[in-house]
mmCIF file of C-alpha atoms and ligand atoms in Angstrom:
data_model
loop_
_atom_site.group_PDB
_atom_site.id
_atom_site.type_symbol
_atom_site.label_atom_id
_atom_site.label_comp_id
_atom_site.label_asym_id
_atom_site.label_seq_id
_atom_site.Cartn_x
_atom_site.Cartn_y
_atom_site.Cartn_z
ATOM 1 C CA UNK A 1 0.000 0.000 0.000
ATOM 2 C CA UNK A 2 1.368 3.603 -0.604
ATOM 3 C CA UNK A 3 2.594 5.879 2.525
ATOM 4 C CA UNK A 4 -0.029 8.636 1.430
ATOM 5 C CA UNK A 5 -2.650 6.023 1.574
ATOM 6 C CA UNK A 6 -1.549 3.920 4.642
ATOM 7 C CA UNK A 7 -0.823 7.446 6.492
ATOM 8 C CA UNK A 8 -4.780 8.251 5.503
ATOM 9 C CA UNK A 9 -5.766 5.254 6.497
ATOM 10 C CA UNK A 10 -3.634 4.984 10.248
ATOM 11 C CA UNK A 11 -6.391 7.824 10.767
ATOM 12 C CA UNK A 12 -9.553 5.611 9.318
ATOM 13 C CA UNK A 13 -11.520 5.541 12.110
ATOM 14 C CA UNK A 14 -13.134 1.933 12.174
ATOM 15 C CA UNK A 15 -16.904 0.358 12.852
ATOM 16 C CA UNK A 16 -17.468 0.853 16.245
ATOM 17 C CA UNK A 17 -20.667 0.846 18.870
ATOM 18 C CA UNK A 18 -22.941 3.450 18.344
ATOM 19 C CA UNK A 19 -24.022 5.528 21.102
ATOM 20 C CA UNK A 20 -26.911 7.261 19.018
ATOM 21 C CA UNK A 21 -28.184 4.277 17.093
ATOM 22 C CA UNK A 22 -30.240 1.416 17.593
ATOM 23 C CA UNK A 23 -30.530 -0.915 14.661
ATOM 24 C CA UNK A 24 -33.575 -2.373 15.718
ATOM 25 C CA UNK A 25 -34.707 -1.651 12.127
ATOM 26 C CA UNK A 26 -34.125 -3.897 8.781
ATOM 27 C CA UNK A 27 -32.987 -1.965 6.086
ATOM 28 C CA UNK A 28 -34.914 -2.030 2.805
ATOM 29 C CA UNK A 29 -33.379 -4.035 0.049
ATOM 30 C CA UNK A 30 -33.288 -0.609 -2.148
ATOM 31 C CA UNK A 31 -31.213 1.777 -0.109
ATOM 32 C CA UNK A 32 -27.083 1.896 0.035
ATOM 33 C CA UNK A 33 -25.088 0.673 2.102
ATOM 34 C CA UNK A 34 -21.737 1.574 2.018
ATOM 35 C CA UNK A 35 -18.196 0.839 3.069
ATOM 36 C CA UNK A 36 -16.454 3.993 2.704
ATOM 37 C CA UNK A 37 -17.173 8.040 3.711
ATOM 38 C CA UNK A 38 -14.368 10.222 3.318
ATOM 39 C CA UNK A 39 -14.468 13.727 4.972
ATOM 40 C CA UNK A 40 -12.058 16.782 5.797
ATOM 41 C CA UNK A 41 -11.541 18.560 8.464
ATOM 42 C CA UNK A 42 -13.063 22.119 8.672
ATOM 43 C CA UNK A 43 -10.242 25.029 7.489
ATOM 44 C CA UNK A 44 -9.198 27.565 10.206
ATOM 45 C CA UNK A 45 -10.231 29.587 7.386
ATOM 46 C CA UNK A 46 -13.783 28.282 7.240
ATOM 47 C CA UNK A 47 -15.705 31.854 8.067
ATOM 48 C CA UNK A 48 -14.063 32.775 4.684
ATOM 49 C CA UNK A 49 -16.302 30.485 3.043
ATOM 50 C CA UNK A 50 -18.207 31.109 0.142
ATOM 51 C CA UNK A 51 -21.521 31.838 0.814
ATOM 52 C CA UNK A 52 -24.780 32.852 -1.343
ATOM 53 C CA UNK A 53 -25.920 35.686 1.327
ATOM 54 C CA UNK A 54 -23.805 36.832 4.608
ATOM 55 C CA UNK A 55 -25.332 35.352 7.705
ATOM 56 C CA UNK A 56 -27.389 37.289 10.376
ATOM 57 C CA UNK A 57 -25.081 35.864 12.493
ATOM 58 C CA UNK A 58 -21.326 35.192 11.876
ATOM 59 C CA UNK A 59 -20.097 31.746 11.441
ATOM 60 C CA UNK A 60 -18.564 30.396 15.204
ATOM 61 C CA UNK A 61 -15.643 28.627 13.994
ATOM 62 C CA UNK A 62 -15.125 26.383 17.002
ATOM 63 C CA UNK A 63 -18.905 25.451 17.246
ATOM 64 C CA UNK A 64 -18.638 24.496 13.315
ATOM 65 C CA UNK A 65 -15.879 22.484 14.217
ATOM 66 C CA UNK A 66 -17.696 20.791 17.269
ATOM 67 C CA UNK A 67 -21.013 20.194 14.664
ATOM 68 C CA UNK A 68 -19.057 18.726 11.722
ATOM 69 C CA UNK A 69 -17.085 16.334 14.570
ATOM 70 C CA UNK A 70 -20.889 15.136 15.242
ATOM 71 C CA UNK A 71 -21.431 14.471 12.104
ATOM 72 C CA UNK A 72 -17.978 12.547 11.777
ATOM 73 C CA UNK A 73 -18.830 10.419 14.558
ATOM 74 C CA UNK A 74 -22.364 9.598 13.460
ATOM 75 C CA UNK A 75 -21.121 8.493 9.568
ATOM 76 C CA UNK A 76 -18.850 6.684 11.496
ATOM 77 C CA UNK A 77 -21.201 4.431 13.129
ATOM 78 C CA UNK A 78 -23.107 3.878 9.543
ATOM 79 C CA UNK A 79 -19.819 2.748 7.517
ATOM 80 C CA UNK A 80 -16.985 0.594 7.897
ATOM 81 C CA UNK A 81 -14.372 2.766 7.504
ATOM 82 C CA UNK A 82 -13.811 6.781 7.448
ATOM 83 C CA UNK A 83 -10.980 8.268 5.405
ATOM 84 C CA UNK A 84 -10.246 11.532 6.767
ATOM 85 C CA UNK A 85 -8.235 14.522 4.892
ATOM 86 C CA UNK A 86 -6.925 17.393 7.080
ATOM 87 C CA UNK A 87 -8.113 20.764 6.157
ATOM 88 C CA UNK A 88 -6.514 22.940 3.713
ATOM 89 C CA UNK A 89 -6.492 26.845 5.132
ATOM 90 C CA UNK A 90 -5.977 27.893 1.666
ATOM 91 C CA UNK A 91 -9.702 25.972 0.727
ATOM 92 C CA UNK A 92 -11.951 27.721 3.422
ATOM 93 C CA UNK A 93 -14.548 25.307 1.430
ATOM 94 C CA UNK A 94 -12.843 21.959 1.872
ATOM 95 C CA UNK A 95 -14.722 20.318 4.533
ATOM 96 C CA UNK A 96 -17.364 20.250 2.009
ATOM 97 C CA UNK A 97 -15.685 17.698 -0.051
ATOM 98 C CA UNK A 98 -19.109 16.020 -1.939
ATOM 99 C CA UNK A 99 -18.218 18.639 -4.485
ATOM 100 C CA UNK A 100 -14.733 17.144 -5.366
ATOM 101 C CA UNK A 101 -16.123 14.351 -7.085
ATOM 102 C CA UNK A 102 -19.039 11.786 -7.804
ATOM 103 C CA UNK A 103 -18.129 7.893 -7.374
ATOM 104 C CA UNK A 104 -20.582 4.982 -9.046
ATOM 105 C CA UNK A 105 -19.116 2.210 -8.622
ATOM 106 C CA UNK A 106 -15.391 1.572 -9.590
ATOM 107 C CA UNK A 107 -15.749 5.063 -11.445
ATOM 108 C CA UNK A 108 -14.792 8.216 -9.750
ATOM 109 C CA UNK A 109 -15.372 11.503 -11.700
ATOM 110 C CA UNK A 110 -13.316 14.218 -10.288
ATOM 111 C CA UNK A 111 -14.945 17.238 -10.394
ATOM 112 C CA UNK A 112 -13.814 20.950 -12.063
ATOM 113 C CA UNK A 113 -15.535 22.947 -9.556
ATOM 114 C CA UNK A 114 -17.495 25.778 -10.825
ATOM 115 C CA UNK A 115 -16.012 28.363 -7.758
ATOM 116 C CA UNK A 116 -13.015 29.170 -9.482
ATOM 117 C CA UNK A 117 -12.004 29.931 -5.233
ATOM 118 C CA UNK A 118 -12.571 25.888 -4.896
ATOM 119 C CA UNK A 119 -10.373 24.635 -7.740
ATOM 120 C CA UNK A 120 -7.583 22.526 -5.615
ATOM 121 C CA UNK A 121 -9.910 20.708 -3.257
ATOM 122 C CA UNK A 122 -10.015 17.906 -5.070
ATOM 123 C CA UNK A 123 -6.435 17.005 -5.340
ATOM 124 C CA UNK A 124 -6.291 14.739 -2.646
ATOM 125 C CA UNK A 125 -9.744 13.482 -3.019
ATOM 126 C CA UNK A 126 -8.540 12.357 -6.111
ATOM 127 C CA UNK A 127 -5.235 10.664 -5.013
ATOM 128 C CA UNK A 128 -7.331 8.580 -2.503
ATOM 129 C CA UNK A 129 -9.937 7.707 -4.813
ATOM 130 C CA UNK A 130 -6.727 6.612 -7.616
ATOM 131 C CA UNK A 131 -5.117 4.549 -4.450
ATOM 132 C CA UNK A 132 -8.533 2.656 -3.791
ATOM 133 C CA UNK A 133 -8.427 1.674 -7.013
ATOM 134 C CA UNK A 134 -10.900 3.475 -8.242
ATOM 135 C CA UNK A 135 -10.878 4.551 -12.053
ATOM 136 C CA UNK A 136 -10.294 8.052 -12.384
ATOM 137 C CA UNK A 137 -11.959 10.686 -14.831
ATOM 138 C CA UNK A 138 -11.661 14.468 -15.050
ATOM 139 C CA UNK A 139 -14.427 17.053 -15.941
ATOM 140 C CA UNK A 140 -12.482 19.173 -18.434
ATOM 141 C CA UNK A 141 -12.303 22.497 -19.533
ATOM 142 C CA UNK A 142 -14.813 24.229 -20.198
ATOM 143 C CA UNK A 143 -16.642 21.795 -18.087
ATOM 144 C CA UNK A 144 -18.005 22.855 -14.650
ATOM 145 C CA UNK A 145 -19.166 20.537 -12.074
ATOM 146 C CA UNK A 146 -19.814 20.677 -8.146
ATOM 147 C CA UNK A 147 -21.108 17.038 -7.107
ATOM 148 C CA UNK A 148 -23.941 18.955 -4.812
ATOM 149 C CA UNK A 149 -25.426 19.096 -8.649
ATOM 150 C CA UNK A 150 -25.485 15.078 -8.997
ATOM 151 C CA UNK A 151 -27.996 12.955 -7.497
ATOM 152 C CA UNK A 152 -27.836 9.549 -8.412
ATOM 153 C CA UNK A 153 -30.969 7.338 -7.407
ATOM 154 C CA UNK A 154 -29.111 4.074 -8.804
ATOM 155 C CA UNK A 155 -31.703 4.606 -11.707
ATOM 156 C CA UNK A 156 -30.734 8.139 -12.644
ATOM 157 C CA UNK A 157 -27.814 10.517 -12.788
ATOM 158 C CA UNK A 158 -29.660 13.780 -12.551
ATOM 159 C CA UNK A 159 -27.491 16.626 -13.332
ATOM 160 C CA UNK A 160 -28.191 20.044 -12.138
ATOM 161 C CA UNK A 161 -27.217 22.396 -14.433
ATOM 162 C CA UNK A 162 -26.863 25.449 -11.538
ATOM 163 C CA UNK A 163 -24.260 28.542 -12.103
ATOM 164 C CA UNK A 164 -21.758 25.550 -10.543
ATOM 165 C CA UNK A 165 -22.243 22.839 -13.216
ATOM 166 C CA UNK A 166 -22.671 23.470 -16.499
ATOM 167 C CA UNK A 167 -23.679 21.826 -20.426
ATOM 168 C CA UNK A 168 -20.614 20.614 -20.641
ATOM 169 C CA UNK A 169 -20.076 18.822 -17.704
ATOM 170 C CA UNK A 170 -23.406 17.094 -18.742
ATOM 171 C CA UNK A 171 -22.126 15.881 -22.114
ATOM 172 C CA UNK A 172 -19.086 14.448 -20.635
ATOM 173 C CA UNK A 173 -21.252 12.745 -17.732
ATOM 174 C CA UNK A 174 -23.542 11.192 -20.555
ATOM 175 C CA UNK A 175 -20.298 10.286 -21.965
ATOM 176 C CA UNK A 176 -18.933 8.786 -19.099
ATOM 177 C CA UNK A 177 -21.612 6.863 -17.949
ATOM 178 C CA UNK A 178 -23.161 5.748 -21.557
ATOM 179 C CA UNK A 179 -24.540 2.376 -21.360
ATOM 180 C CA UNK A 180 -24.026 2.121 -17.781
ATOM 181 C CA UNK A 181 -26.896 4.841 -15.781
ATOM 182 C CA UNK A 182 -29.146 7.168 -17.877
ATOM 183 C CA UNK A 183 -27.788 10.946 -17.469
ATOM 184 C CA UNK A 184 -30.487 13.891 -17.433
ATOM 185 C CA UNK A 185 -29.933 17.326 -17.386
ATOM 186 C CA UNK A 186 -32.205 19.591 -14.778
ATOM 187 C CA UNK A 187 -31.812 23.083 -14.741
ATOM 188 C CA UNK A 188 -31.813 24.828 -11.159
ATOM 189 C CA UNK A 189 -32.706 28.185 -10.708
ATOM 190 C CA UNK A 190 -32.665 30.060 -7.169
ATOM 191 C CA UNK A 191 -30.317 27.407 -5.337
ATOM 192 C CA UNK A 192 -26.759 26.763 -5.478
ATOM 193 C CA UNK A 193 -27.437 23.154 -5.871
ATOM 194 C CA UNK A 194 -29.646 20.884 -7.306
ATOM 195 C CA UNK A 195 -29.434 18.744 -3.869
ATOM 196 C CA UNK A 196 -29.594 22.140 -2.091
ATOM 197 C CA UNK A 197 -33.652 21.456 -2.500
ATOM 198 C CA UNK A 198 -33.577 18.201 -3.949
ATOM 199 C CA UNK A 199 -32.389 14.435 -1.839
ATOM 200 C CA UNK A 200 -32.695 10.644 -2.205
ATOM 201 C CA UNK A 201 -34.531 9.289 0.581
ATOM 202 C CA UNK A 202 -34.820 5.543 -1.414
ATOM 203 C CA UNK A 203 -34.658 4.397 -4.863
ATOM 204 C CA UNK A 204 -38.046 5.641 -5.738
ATOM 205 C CA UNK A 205 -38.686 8.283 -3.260
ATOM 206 C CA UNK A 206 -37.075 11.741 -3.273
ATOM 207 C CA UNK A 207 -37.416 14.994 -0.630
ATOM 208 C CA UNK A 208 -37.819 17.800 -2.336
ATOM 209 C CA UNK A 209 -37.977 21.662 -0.958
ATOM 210 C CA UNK A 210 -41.685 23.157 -0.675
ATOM 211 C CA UNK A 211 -40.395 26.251 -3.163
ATOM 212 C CA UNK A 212 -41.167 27.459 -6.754
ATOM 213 C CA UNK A 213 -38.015 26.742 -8.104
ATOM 214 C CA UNK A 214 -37.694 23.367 -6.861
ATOM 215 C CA UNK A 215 -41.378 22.162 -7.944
ATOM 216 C CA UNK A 216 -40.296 22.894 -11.222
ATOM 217 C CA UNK A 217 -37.365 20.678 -10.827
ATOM 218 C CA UNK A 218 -39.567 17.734 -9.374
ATOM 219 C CA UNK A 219 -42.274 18.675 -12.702
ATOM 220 C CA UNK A 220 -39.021 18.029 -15.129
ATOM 221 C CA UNK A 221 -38.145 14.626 -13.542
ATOM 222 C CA UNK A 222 -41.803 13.942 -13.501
ATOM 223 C CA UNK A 223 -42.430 14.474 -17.240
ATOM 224 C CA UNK A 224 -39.320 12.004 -17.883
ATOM 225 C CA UNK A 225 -40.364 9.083 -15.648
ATOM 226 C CA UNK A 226 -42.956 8.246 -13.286
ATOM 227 C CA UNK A 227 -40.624 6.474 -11.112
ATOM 228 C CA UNK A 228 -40.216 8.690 -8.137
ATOM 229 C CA UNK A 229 -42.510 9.641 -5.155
ATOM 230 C CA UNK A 230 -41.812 12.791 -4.119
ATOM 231 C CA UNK A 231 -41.757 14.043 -0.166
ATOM 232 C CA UNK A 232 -42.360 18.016 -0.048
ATOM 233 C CA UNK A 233 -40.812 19.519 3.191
ATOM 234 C CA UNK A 234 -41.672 23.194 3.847
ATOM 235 C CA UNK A 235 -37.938 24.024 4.880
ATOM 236 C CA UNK A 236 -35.194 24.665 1.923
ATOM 237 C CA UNK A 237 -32.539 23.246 4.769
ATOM 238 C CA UNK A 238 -34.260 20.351 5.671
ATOM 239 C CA UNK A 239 -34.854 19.065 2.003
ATOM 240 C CA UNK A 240 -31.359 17.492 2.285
ATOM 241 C CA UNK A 241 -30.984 14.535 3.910
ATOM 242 C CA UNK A 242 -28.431 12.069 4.475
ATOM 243 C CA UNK A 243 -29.603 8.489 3.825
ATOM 244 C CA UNK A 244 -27.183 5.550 4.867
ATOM 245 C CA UNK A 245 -28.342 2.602 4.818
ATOM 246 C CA UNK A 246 -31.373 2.173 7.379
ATOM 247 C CA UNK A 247 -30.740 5.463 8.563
ATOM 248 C CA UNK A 248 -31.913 8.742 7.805
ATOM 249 C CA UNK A 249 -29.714 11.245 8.526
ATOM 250 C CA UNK A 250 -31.860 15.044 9.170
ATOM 251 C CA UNK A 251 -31.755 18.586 10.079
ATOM 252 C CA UNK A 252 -32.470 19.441 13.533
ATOM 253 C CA UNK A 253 -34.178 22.443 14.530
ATOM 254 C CA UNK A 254 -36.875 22.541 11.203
ATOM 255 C CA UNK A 255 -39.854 20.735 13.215
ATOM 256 C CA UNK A 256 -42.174 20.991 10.268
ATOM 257 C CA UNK A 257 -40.225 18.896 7.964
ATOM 258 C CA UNK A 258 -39.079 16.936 10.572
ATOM 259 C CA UNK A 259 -42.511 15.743 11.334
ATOM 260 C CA UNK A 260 -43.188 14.647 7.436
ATOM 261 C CA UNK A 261 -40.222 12.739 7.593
ATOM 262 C CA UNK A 262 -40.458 10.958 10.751
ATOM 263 C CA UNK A 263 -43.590 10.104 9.021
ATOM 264 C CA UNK A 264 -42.207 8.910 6.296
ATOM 265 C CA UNK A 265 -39.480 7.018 7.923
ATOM 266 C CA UNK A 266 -42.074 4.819 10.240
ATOM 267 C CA UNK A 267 -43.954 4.074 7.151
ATOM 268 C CA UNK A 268 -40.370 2.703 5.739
ATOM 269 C CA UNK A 269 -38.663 1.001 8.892
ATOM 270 C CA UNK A 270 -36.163 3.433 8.922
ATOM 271 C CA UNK A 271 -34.385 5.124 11.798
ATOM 272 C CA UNK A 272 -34.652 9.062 11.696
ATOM 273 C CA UNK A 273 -31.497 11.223 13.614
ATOM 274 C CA UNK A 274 -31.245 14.488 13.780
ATOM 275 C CA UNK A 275 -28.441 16.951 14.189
ATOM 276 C CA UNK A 276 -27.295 20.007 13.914
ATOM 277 C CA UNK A 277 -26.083 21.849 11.810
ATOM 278 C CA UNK A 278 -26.612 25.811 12.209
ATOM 279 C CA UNK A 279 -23.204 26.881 11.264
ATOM 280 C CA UNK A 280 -22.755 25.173 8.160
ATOM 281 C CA UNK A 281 -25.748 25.921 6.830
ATOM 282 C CA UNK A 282 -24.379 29.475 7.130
ATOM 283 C CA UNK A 283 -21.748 28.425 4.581
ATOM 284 C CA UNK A 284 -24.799 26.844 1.982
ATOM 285 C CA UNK A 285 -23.426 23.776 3.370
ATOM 286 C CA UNK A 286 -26.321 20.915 3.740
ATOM 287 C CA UNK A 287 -25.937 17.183 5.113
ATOM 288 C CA UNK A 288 -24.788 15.189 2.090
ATOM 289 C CA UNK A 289 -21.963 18.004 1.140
ATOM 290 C CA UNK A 290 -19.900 16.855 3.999
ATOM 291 C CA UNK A 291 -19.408 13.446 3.093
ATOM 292 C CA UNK A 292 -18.335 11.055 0.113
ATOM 293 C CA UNK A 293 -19.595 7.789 0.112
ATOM 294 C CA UNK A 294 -18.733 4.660 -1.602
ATOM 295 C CA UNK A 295 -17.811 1.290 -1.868
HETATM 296 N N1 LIG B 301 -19.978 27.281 0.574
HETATM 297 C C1 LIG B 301 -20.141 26.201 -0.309
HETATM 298 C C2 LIG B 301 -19.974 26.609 -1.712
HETATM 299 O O1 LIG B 301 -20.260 27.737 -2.043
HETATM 300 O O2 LIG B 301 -19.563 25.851 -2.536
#
């Protein structure tokens, strides 16, 4: 094994009891599991972040921190291993490292991020990825691509073609992927990404934000294919979830939503948590951006 990969892996912190969890639950035969999540550490640099609007309130670094180590820990408990990166001061970004790349199966796109601010992240998402043995590709110039934009159902690549990902990202996904998942373009207006308002819950049920903008996305996916069941939650924040195998990872503090999916999570045998996340949301940053997950 290569130093840079054993050294990563010395820190993989390894299936261990949860405290939060009880798997009293079977999971459905149509959700992922998975063995790996790799994450970063949060930058010192974090309240330089790029965000759509400034918060009320400023970003508290050290309570950021303390959230996203929550967050560690609970993925932890859901996977077999974690692959952790240290942050990069010069990416205040970095902790949100689903934008680095998209992974089905042995493939692992690596992204050209559409922040010209972000370009570098994905460096040493990449290396890992190569040293897994995953099969690397590159978006290329002029490409743009933020993997916040890609939701894959296992059915689906949906694209969201935001001011992050672009046209030709899309043709070189379809290219990518031809003969292997069916790639659609959906245009996202209002949001910085397409999961911003849009998540997998299961393999034919998505949550989607109660807005405008994002009914029109659910009306373009519904004119392509009846195959989804859509969950409307009345807040933007809580419209990304974080679903790992039998668990259903949510926002705390949006009770609304939360009550439509614990609903929908007793009707599915699966275990709702919730946590919180208050000051990365400040950065745009929802539940699945922290995390990549594969096998
Ligand atoms: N703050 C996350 C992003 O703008 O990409």
């Amino acid at each position: 094994m290569q130093t840079f990969l054993r050294k990563i892996l010395i820190s993989a912190i390894l299936f261990s009891v949860s405290p939060f969890l009880c798997y009293t639950q079977t999971p459905s035969p149509d959700t992922p599991s998975y063995q790996f999540a790799m994450v970063r550490n949060i930058s010192d640099s974090f309240e330089n972040s790029l965000k759509l609007n400034p918060p009320l309130d400023p970003i508290n670094l050290d309570l950021a921190k303390q959230q996203h180590e929550m967050y560690i820990d609970l993925i932890q408990q859901m996977v077999s291993a974690v692959v952790r990166i240290d942050a990069d001061r010069n990416h205040p970004d970095c902790n949100f490292i689903e934008d680095t790349a998209i992974i089905v199966d042995d493939i692992a796109v690596i992204s050209r991020m559409g922040a010209i601010e972000r370009r570098g992240e994905e460096g040493a998402v990449a290396q890992i990825l190569q040293e897994l043995g995953k099969n690397i590709v590159h978006i290329h110039s002029p490409g743009t691509m933020d993997g916040g934009d890609i939701l894959h159902t296992g059915k689906h690549l949906f694209v969201g073609l935001s001011q992050r990902t672009n046209e030709y990202a899309l043709e070189q996904l379809k290219s990518i992927f031809q003969g292997k998942t069916e790639v659609v373009g959906i245009p996202v207006a209002n949001s910085l990404h397409l999961k911003s308002v849009l998540s997998f819950f299961d393999s034919e049920t998505l949550i989607v934000a109660d807005t405008k903008e994002a009914k029109v996305i659910q009306s373009n996916i519904e004119s392509l294919t009846n195959e989804y069941t859509f969950v409307s939650v009345p807040d933007v924040s809580a419209s990304n979830v974080l679903r790992i195998g039998s668990n259903l990872i949510v926002q705390d503090g949006f009770s609304a939503s939360e009550a439509t999916l614990q609903d929908l999570c007793n009707q599915k045998s699966v275990n709702l948590i919730k946590i919180d996340m208050s000051e990365l949301i400040k950065a745009d940053g929802a539940l699945t951006c922290g995390c990549l997950l594969f096998n």
